[in-house]
Coordinates of C-alpha atoms and ligand atoms in Angstrom, one line a residue:
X1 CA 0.0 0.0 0.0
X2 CA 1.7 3.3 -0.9
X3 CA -0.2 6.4 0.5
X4 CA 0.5 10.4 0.6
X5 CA -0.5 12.7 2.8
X6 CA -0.4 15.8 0.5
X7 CA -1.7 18.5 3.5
X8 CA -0.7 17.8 6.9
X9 CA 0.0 20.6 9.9
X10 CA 1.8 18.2 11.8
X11 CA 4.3 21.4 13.3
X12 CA 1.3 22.5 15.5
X13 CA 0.9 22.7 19.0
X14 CA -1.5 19.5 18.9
X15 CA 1.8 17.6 18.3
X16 CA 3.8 18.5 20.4
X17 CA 3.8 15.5 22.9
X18 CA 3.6 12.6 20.4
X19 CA 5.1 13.5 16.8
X20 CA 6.7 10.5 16.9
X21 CA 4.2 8.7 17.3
X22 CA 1.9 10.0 14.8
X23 CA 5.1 9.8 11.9
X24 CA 5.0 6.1 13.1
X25 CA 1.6 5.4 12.6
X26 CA 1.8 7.4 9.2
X27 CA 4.6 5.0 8.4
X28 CA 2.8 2.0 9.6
X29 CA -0.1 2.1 7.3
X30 CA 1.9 3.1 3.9
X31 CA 2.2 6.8 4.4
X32 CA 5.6 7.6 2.1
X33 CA 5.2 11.5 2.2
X34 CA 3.6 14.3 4.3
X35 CA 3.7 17.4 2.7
X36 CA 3.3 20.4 5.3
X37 CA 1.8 23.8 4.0
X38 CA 2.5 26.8 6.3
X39 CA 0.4 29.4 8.0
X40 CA 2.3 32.5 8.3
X41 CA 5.3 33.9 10.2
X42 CA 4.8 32.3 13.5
X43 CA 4.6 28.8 11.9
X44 CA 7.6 28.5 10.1
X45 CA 10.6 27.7 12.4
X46 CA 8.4 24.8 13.8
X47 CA 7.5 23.7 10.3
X48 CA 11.1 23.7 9.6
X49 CA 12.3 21.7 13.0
X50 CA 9.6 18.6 11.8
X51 CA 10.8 18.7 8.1
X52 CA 14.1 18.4 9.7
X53 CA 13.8 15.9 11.6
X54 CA 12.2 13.7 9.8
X55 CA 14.0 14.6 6.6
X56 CA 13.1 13.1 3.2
X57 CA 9.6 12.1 4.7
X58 CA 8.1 15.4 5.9
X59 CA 8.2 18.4 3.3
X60 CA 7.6 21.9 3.9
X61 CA 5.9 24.6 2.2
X62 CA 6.0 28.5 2.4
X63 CA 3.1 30.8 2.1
X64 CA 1.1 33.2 3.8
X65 CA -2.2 31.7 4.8
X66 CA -5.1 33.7 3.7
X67 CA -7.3 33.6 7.5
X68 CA -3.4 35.2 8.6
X69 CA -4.2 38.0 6.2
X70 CA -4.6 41.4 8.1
X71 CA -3.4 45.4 7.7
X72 CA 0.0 43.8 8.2
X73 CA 0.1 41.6 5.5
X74 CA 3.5 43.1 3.5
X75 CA 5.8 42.6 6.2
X76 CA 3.9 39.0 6.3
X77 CA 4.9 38.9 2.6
X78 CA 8.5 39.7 3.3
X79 CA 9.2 37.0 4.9
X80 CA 7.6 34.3 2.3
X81 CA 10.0 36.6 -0.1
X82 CA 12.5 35.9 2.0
X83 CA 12.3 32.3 2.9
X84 CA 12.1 31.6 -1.0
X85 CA 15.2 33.8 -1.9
X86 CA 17.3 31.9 0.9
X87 CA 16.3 28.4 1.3
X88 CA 15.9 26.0 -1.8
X89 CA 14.0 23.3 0.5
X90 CA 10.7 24.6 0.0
X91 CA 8.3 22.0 -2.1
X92 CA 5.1 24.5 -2.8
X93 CA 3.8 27.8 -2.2
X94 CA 0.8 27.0 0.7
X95 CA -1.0 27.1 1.8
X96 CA -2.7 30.0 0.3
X97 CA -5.5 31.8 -1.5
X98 CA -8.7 33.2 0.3
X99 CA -11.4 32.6 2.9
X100 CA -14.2 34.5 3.4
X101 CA -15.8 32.4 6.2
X102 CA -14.8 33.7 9.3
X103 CA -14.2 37.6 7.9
X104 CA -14.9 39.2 4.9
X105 CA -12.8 42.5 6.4
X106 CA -9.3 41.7 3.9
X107 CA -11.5 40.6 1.4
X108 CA -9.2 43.2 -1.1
X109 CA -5.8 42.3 1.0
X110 CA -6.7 38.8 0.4
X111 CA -6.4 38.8 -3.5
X112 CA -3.7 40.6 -3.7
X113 CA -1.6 38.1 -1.8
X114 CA -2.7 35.4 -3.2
X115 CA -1.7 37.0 -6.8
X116 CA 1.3 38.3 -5.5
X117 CA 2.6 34.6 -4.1
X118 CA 0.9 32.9 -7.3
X119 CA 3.5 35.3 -8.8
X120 CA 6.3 33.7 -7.0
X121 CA 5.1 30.1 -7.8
X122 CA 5.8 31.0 -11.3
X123 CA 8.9 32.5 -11.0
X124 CA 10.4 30.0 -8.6
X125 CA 8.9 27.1 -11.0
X126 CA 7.0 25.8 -7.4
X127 CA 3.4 24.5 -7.5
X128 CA 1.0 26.3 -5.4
X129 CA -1.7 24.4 -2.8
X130 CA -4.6 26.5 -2.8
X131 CA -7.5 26.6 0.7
X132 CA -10.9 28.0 -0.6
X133 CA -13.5 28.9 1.9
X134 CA -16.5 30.5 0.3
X135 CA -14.9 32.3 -1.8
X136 CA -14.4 29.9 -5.4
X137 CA -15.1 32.9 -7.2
X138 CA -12.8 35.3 -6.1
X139 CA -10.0 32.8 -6.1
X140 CA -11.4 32.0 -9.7
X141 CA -11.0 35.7 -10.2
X142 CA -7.5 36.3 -9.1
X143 CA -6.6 32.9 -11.2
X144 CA -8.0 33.1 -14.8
X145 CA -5.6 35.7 -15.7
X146 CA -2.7 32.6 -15.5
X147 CA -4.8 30.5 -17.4
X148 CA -2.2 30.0 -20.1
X149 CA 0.6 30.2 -17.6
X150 CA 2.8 27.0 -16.6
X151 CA 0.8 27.5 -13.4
X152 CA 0.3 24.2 -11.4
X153 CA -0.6 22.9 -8.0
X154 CA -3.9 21.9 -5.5
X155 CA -7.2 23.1 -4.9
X156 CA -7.1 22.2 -1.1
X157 CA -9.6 20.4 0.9
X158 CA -12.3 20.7 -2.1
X159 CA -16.2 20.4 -1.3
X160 CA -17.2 22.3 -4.2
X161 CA -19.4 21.7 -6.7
X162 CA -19.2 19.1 -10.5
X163 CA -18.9 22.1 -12.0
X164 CA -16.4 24.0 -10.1
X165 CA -14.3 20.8 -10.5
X166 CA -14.5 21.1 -14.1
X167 CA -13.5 25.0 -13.8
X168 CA -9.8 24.3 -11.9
X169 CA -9.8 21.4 -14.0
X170 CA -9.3 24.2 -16.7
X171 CA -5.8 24.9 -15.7
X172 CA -4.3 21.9 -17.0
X173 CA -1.6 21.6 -14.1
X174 CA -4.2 21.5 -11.1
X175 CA -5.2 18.8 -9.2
X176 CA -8.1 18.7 -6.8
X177 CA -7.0 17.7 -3.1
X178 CA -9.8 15.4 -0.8
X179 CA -9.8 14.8 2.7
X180 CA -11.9 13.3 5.5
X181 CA -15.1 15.9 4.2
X182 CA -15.4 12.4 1.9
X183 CA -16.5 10.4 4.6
X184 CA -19.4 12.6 6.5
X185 CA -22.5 10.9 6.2
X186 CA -24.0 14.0 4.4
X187 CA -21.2 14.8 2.1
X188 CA -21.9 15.3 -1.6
X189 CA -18.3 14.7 -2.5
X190 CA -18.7 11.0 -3.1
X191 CA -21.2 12.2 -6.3
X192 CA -19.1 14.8 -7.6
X193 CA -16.0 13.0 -7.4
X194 CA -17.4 10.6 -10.1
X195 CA -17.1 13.9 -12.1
X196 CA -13.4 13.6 -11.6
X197 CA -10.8 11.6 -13.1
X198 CA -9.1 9.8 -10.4
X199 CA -6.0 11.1 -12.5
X200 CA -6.8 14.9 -11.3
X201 CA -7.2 13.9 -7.5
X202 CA -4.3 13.5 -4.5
X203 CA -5.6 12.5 -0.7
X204 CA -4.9 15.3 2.2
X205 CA -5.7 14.9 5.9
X206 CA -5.3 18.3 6.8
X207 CA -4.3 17.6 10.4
X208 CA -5.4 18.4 12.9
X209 CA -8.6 19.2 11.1
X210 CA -11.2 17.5 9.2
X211 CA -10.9 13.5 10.9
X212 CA -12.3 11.2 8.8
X213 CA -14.9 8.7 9.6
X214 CA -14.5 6.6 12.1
X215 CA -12.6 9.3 14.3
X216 CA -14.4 12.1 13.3
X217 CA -14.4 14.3 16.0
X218 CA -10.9 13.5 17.0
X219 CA -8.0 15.0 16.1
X220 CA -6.6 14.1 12.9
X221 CA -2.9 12.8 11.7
X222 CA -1.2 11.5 9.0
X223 CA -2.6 7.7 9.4
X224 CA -5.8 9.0 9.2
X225 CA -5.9 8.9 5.0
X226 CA -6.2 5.6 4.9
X227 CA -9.9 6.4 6.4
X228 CA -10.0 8.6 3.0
X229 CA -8.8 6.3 0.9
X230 CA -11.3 3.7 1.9
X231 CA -14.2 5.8 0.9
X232 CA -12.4 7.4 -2.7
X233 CA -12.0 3.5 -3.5
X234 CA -15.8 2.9 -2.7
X235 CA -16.4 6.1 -4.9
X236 CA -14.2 4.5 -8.0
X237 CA -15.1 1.2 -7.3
X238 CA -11.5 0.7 -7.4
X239 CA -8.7 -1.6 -4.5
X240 CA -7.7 1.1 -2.1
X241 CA -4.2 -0.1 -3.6
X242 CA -4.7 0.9 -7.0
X243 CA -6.5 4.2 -5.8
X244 CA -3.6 5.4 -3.0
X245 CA -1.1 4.5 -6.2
X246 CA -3.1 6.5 -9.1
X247 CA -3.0 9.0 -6.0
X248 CA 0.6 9.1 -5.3
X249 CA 1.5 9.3 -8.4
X250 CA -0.8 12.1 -9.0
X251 CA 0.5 14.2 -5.7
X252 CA 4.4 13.4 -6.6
X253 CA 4.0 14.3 -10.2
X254 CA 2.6 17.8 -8.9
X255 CA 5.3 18.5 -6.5
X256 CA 8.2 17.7 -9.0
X257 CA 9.0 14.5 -7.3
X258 CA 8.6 11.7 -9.9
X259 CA 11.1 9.9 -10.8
Ligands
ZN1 ZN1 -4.3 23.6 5.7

C-alpha cells in the first residue's frame, strides 16, 4: 500500500507531545510522504524543526495563509520573499488563496496576496496548494488571468461543486486535493467525485482538522488517510491499492518529485 499525505500541519501545538508517534503510525499504514503547508510567520521555524527531523519524509511549504491576512500583511509577505530567496527546501507555495468564512474585512488584501505569491510560484517554478472557503469565485477571479501560464498545483480540501471541479480542471496543471469531508454521512463529495478523473485527485488529511470517519471528532494525523482512501476506493469502485497508487502518483507528479 503506498499512500500520501499531501496537507498535513503536523508542526502545530497539537503535536507536540507525540510527533513521533503519529510519523509512526503514518509510516505503519503506507504513508511515504507528508507534505506540510505553512500558516504564516509564526509557523515557520516549527515547520522547519519537523521537516528536519524527519528529513526526506516530511516536506515543507511556504506561504502566507489567507485567515493570517490582516493590515500587516506586507511585512507578512517579506518574509515568504524571504524564505524563497534563501532556502531551496521549500516544495510548494501553501497554503494560500482566500477565505471569506470567518471575515470578509481583507476581502481586497486577500487577493492581492494570493496574486502576489501565485507570482512567485511561477517565478520560482514551485506548484501552489490552494484553501478556498467561500470564496471559489474570487480565487477564480484572481486565477484566470494565469490561465495559459505554466501555473500548477492543488485546490485544497475541495467540497465544491461538478462544475467548479471542471472549472480548476481548466488549468491543466491542477489537481483537486480530498480529505476526510469524503466520509461525512451528508457529504456530496462522493457524487461529484465521479465527475473527476481519479488522474486529477491527491488525498490530504489536513491535520489536525477535518478527521475522517471513524474518528471524526478527534483530532486528525497523518494515518488517518487511509480512512480517506477507503471511501475514494468505494467512490471508483477501485482496490484502495490501485487508488492510493493512481493518487501518489498524481501528488508526486505535482510536486516535482517523480522519478
Ligand atoms: Zn491547511
Amino acid at each position: 500500500m503506498r499512500l500520501i499525505d499531501t496537507h498535513s500541519h503536523l508542526f502545530l501545538e497539537e503535536f507536540s507531545e507525540d510527533l513521533p508517534q503519529v510519523i509512526e503510525r503514518a509510516r505503519a499504514v503506507g504513508v511515504t510522504h507528508i507534505f506540510m503547508p505553512n500558516i504564516d510567520s509564526t509557523t515557520i521555524d516549527a515547520m522547519l524543526s519537523a521537516c528536519n527531523t524527519y528529513k526526506g519524509y516530511c516536506f515543507p511549504m511556504i506561504g502566507l495563509h489567507p485567515t493570517s491576512v490582516n493590515a500587516d500583511y506586507v511585512k507578512e509577505l517579506e518574509i515568504v520573499a524571504r524564505e524563497l530567496k534563501s532556502s531551496g527546501e521549500y516544495v510548494a507555495i501553501g497554503e494560500i488563496g482566500m477565505d471569506l468564512y470567518w471575515d470578509k474585512t481583507f476581502l481586497k488584501e486577500q487577493q492581492i496576496v494570493l496574486d502576489k505569491q501565485v507570482n512567485w510560484a511561477l517565478e520560482y517554478d514551485l506548484p501552489v496548494v490552494i484553501h478556498c472557503r467561500d470564496a471559489f469565485d474570487y480565487i477564480y477571479k484572481v486565477l484566470e488571468p494565469y490561465k495559459s501560464c505554466p501555473l500548477k498545483g492543488i485546490f485544497h480540501s475541495f467540497t465544491g461543486t461538478a462544475d467548479e471541479a471542471a472549472r480548476i480542471l481548466e488549468f491543466s496543471g491542477f489537481s483537486i486535493g480530498i480529505n476526510g469531508v469524503v466520509t461525512f454521512k451528508k457529504s456530496h463529495l462522493p457524487e461529484v467525485l465521479l465527475e473527476i478523473p481519479l488522474e486529477k485527485i491527491v488525498l490530504e488529511t489536513d491535520s489536525p482538522y477535518l478527521t475522517p470517519v471513524p474518528n471524526r471528532g478527534k483530532r486528525n494525523e497523518s494515518a488517518y488517510v487511509k480512512d480517506t482512501l477507503k471511501k475514494v476506493s468505494e467512490v471508483y469502485q477501485m482496490s484502495p491499492e490501485a487508488v492510493g497508487n493512481v493518487t501518489s502518483e498524481n501528488a508526486l507528479k505535482v510536486f516535482g518529485m517523480l522519478k
